[in-house]
Tab-separated table of C-alpha atoms in Angstrom:
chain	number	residue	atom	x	y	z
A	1	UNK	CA	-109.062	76.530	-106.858
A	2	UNK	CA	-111.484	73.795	-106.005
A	3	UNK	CA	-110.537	70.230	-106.694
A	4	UNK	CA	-113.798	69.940	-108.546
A	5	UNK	CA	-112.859	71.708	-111.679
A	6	UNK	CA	-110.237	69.418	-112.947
A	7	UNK	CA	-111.250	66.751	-115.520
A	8	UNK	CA	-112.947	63.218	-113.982
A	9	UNK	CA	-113.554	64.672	-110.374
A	10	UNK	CA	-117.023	64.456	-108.793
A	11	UNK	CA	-118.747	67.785	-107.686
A	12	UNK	CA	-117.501	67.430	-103.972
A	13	UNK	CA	-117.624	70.144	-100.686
A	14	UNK	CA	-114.165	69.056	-99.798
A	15	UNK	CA	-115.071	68.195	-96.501
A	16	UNK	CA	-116.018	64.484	-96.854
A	17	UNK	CA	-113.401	63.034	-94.312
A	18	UNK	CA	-114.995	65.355	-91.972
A	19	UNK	CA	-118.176	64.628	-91.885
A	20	UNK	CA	-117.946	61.302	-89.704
A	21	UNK	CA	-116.195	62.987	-87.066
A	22	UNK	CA	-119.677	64.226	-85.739
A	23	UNK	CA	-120.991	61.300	-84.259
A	24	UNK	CA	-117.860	61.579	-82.025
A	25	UNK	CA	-118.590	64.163	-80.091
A	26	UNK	CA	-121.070	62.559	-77.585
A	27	UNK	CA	-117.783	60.838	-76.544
A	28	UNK	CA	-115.548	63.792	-75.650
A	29	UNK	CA	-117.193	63.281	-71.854
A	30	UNK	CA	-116.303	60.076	-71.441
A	31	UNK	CA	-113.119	59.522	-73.409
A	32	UNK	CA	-111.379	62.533	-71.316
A	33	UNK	CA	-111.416	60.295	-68.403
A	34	UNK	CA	-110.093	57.156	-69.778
A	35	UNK	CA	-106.209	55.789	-69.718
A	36	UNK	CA	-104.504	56.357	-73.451
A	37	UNK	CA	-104.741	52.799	-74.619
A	38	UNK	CA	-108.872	52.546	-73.016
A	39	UNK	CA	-109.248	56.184	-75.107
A	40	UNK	CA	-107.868	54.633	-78.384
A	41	UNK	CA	-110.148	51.510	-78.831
A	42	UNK	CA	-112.965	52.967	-78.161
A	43	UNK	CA	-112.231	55.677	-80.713
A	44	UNK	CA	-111.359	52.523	-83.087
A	45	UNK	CA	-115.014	50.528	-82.001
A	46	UNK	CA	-116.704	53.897	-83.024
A	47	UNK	CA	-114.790	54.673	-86.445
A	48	UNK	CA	-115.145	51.024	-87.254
A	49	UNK	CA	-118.898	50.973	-86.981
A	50	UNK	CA	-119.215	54.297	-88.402
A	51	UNK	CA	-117.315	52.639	-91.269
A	52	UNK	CA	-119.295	49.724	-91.556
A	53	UNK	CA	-122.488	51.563	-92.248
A	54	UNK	CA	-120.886	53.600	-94.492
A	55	UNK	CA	-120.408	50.433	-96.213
A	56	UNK	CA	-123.318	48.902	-96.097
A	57	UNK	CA	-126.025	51.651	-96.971
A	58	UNK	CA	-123.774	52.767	-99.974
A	59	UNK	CA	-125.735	51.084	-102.546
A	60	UNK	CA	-128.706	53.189	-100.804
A	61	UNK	CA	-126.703	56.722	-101.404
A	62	UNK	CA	-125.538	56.072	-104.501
A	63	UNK	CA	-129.259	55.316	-105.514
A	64	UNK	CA	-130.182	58.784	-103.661
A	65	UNK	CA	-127.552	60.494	-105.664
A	66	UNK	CA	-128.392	58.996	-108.913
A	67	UNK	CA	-131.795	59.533	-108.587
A	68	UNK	CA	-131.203	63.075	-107.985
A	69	UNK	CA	-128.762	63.975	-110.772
A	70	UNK	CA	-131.204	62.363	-113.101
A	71	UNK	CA	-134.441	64.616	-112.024
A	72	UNK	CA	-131.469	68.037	-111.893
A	73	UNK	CA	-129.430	67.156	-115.177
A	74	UNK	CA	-132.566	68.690	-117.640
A	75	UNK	CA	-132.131	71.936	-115.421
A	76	UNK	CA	-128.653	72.118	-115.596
A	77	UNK	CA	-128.494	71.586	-118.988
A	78	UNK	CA	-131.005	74.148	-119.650
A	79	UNK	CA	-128.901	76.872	-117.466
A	80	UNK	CA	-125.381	75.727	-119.016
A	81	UNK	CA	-127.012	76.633	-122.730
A	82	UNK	CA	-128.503	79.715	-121.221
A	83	UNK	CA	-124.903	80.876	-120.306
A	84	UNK	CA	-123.771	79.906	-123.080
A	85	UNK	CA	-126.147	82.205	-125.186
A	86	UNK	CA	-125.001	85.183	-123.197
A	87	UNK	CA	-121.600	85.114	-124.984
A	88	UNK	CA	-120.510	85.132	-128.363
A	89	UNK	CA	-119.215	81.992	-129.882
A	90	UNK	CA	-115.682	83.627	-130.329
A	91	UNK	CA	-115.208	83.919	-126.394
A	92	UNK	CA	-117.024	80.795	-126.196
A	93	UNK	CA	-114.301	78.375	-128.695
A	94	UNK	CA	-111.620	80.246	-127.078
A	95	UNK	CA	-112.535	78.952	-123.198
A	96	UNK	CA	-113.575	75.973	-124.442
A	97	UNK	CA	-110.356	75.444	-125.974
A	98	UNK	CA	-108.210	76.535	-122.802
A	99	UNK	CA	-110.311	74.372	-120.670
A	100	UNK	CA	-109.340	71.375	-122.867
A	101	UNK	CA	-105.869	72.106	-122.972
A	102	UNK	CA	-105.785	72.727	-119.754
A	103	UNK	CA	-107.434	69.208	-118.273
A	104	UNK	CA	-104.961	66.998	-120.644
A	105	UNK	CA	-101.974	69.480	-119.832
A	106	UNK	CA	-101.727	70.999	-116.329
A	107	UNK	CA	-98.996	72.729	-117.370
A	108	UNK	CA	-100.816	74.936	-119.622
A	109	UNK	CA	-102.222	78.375	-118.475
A	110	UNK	CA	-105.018	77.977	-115.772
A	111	UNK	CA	-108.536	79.401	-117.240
A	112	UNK	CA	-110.196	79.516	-114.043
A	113	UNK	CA	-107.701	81.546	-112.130
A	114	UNK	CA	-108.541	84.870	-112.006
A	115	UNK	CA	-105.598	86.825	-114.055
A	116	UNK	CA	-106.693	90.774	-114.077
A	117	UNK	CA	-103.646	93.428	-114.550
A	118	UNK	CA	-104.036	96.623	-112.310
A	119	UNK	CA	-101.528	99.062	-112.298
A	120	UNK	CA	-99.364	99.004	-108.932
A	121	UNK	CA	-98.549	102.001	-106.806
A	122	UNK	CA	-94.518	100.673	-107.190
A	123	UNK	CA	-94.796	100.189	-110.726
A	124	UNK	CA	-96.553	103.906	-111.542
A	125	UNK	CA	-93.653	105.136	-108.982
A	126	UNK	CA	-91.246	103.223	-111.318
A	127	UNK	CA	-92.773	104.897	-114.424
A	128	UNK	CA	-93.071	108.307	-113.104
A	129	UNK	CA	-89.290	108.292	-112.267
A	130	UNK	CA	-88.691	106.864	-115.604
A	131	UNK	CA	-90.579	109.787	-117.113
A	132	UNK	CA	-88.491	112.306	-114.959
A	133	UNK	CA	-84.887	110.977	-115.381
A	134	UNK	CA	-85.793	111.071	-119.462
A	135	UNK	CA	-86.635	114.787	-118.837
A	136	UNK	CA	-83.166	115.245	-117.543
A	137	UNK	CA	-81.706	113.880	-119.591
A	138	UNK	CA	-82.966	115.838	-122.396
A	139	UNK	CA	-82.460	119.361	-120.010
A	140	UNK	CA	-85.159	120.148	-118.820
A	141	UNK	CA	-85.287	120.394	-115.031
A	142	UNK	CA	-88.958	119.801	-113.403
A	143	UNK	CA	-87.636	119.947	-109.567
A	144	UNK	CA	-87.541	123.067	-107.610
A	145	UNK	CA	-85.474	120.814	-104.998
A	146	UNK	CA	-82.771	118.447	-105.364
A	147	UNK	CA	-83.990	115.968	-102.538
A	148	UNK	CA	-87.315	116.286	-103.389
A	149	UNK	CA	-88.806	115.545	-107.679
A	150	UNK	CA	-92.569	116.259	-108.136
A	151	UNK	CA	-93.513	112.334	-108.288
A	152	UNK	CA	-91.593	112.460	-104.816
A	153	UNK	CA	-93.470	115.374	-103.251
A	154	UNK	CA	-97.303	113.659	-104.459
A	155	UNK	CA	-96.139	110.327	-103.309
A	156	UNK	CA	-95.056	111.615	-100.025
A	157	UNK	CA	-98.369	113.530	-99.251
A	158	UNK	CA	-100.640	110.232	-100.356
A	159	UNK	CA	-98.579	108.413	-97.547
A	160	UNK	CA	-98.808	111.176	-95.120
A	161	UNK	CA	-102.593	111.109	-95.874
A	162	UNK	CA	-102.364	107.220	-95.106
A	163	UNK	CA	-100.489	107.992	-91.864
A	164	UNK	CA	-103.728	110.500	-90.895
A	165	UNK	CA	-106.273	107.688	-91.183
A	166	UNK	CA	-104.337	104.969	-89.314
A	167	UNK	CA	-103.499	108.110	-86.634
A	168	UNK	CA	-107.585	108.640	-86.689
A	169	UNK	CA	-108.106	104.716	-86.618
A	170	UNK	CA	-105.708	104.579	-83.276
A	171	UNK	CA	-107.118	107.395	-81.878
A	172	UNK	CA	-111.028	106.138	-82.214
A	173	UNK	CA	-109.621	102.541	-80.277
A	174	UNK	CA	-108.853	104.803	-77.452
A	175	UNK	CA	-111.473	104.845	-74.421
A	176	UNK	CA	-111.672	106.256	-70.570
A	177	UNK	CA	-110.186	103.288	-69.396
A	178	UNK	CA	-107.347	103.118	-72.180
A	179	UNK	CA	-104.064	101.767	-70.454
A	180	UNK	CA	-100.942	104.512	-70.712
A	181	UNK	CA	-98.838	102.220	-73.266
A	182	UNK	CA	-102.323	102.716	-75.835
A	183	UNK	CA	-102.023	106.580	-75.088
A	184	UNK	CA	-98.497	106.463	-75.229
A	185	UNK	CA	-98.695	105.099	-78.892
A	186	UNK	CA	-101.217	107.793	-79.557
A	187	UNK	CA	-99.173	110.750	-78.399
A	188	UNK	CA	-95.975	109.542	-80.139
A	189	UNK	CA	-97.601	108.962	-83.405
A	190	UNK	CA	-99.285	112.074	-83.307
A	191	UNK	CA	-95.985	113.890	-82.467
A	192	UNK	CA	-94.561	112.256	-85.623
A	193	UNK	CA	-97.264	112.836	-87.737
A	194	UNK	CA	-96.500	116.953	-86.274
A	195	UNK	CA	-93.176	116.557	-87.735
A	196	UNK	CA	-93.902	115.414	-91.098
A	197	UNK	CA	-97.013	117.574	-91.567
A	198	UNK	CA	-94.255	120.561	-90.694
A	199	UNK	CA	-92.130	119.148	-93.376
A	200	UNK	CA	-94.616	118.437	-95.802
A	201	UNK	CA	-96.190	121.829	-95.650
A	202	UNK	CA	-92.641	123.372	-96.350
A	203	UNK	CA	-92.001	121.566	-99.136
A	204	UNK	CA	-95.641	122.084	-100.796
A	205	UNK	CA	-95.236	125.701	-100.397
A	206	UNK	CA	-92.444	125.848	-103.262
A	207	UNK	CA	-94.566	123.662	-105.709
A	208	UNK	CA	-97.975	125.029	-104.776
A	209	UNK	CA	-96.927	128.887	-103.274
A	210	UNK	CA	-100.617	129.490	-103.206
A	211	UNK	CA	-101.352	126.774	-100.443
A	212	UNK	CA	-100.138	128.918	-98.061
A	213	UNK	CA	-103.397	131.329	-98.918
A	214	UNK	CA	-105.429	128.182	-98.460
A	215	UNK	CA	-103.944	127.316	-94.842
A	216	UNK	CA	-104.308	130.854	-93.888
A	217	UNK	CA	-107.782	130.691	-94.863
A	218	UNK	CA	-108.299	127.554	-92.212
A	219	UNK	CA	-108.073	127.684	-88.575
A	220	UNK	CA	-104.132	126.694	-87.134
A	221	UNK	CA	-103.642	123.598	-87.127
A	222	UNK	CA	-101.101	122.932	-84.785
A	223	UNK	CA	-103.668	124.051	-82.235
A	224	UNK	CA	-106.257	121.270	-83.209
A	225	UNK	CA	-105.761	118.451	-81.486
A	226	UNK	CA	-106.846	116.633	-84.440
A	227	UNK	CA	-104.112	116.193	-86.858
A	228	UNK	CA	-105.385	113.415	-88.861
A	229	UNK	CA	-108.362	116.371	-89.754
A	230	UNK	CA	-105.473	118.819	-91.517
A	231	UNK	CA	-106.325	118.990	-94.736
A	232	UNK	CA	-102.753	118.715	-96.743
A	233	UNK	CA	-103.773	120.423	-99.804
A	234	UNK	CA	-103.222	117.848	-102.077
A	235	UNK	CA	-104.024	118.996	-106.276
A	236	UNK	CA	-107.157	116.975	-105.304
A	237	UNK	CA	-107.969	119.334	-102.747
A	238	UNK	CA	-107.044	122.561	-104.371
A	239	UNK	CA	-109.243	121.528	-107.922
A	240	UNK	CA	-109.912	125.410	-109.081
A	241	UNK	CA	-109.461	127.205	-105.993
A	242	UNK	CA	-105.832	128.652	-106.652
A	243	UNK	CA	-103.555	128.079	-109.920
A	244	UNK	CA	-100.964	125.612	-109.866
A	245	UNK	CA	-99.306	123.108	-112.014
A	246	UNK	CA	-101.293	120.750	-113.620
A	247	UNK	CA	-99.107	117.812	-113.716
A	248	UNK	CA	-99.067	117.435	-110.218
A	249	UNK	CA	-102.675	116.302	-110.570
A	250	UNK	CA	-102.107	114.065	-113.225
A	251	UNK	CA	-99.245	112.513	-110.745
A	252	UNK	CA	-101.517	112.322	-108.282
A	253	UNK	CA	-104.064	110.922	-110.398
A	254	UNK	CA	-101.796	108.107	-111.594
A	255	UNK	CA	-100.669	106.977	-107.773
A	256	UNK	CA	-104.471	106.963	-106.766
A	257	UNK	CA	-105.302	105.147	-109.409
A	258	UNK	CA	-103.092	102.336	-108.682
A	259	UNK	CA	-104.104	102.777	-104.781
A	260	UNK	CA	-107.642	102.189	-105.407
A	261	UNK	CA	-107.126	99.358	-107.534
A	262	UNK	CA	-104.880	98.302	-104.170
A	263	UNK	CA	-107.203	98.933	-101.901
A	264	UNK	CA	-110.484	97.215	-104.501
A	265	UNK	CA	-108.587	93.793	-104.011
A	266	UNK	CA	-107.801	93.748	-100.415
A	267	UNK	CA	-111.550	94.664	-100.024
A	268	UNK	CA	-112.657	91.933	-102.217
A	269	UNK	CA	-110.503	89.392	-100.838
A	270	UNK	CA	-111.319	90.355	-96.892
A	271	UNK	CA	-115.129	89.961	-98.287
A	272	UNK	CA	-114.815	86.743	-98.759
A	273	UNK	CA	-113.454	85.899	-95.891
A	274	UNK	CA	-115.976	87.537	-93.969
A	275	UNK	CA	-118.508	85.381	-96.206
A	276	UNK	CA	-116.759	82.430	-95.432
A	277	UNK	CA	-116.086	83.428	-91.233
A	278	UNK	CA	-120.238	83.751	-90.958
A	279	UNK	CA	-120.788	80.752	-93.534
A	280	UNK	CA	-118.354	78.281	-90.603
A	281	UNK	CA	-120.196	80.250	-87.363
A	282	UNK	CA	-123.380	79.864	-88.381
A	283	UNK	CA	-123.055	76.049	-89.807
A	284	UNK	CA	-120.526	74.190	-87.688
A	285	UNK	CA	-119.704	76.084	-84.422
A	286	UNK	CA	-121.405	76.204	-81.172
A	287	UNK	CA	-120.882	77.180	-77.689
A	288	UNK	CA	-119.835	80.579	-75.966
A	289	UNK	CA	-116.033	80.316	-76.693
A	290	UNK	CA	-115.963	79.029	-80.350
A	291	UNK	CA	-118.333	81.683	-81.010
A	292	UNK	CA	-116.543	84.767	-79.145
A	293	UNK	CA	-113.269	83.465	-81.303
A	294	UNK	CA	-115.134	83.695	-84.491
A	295	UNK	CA	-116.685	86.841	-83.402
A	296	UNK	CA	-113.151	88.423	-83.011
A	297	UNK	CA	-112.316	87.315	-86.211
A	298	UNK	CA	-114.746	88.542	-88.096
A	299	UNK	CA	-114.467	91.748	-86.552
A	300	UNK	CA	-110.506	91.802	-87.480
A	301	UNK	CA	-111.405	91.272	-90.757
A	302	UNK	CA	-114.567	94.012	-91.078
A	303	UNK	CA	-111.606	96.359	-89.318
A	304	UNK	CA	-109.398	95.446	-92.625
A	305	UNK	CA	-112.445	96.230	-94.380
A	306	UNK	CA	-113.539	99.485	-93.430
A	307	UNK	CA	-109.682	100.516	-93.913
A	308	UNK	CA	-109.516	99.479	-97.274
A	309	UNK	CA	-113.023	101.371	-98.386
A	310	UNK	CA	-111.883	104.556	-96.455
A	311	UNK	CA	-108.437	104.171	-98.754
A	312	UNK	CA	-110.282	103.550	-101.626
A	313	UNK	CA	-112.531	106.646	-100.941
């Protein structure tokens, strides 16, 4: 939260200190040649006159600053009852209210932290197992196997579909010049990911029998070298092509519901730091290696955010 939302504090960038240390750079050439004790005076001399001037033309900010709040404060005022028109007076007592308790207590509950309840892909699992251990209890018996409940089988094939895309992401990295641990990783993920799609298909076939028409309909896939293209016949996938039960696809609804709302926060919050990565390259860095470095970054964090809009998709 910034520190300029609490009661009494000035409107601030939070970078004040920072600001002076500037007008050091020009030194950085000649300080890297001096002893310790030459190297720490003359950063004193410098800090100290940077200090004194500080000093002695604040009476000329503060006069900039007033000047300028007085020529803004009409336009701010206008905007803040311009907001303020936008929602109803109900809403409007109500923050007021929590903004006032909030800057004489700090104790009380935050208003300008963001406090939105999604449903979480643990929490749905929780509730779906809930669901099934009530319909045992009561006799009836949903699973056709004992290892394996419905909730179980859906969950297992939305994680197998999240093991395809990170299989497909690993696989794209790869180039001509790839070193033999990269390819190594490649080919024993992709035998794993053989394994469980051998498993997974197994165990769909007795919840779904008609997927097997579907799969006979497509081209073998152990023969395509592609295995993060298999399409795992999710309820999703099927919709209205062959009958099956439709719980599963309110199951499956229910864990992708709580995945996208997942995957809609990581992408929000990787936004922003994107925002804020180009905001610091473009204002305070220069030169070929602070640059590279904040060009890696930023593409680590683009990489997060193409994952999280392919998992949302």
């Amino acid at each position: 939260m910034p520190t300029s939302l609490p009661g009494g504090a000035g409107l601030g960038d939070g970078e004040a200190p920072e600001h002076g240390w500037g007008e050091l750079n020009p030194l950085a050439t000649s300080t890297r040649e001096m002893g310790p004790g030459t190297c720490r005076d003359t950063l004193d001399y410098h800090f100290g006159n940077y200090n004194w001037r500080k000093i002695v033309r604040l009476s000329d900010s503060l006069l900039k600053k007033m000047v300028t709040a007085t020529s803004d404060v009409a336009e701010h005022i206008i905007a803040h009852q311009e907001l303020e028109s936008t929602i109803s007076l109900e809403k409007l007592q109500t923050c007021t209210e929590a903004m006032l308790a909030w800057e004489l207590n700090p104790s009380s509950p935050n208003p300008y932290e963001i406090a939105i309840k999604t449903p979480t892909q643990a929490a749905v699992r929780r509730q779906l197992a809930a669901e099934e251990e009530q319909a045992l209890t009561v006799g009836v018996d949903i699973a056709l196997l004992d290892e394996v409940l419905p909730s179980s089988l859906i969950a297992r094939g939305i994680d197998l579909k999240g093991k395809q895309h990170s299989l497909k992401m690993l696989t794209n990295s790869l180039w001509e010049h790839s070193q033999d641990r990269q390819i190594t990783r490649v080919t024993l993920r992709s035998n794993v990911l053989t394994q469980k799609l051998e498993e997974w298909f197994s165990l769909l076939q007795l919840y779904i029998p008609a997927s097997i028409l579907l799969r006979k309909r497509e081209p073998q896939w152990k023969e395509s070298p592609k295995l993060f293209d298999v399409q795992l016949w999710l309820p999703s996938h099927i919709g209205k092509l062959v009958p099956f039960d439709r719980s599963l696809a309110k199951i499956e609804y229910k864990l992708c519901n709580a995945q996208a709302h997942k995957a809609l926060g990581v992408l929000r919050c990787n936004l922003q730091i994107c925002a804020t990565l180009y905001d610091v390259k473009d204002h305070w860095l220069w030169g070929q290696g602070a640059n590279t470095r904040a060009l890696n970054a930023i593409a680590t964090v683009q990489a997060h955010i193409a994952a999280a809009r392919d998992e949302y998709q």
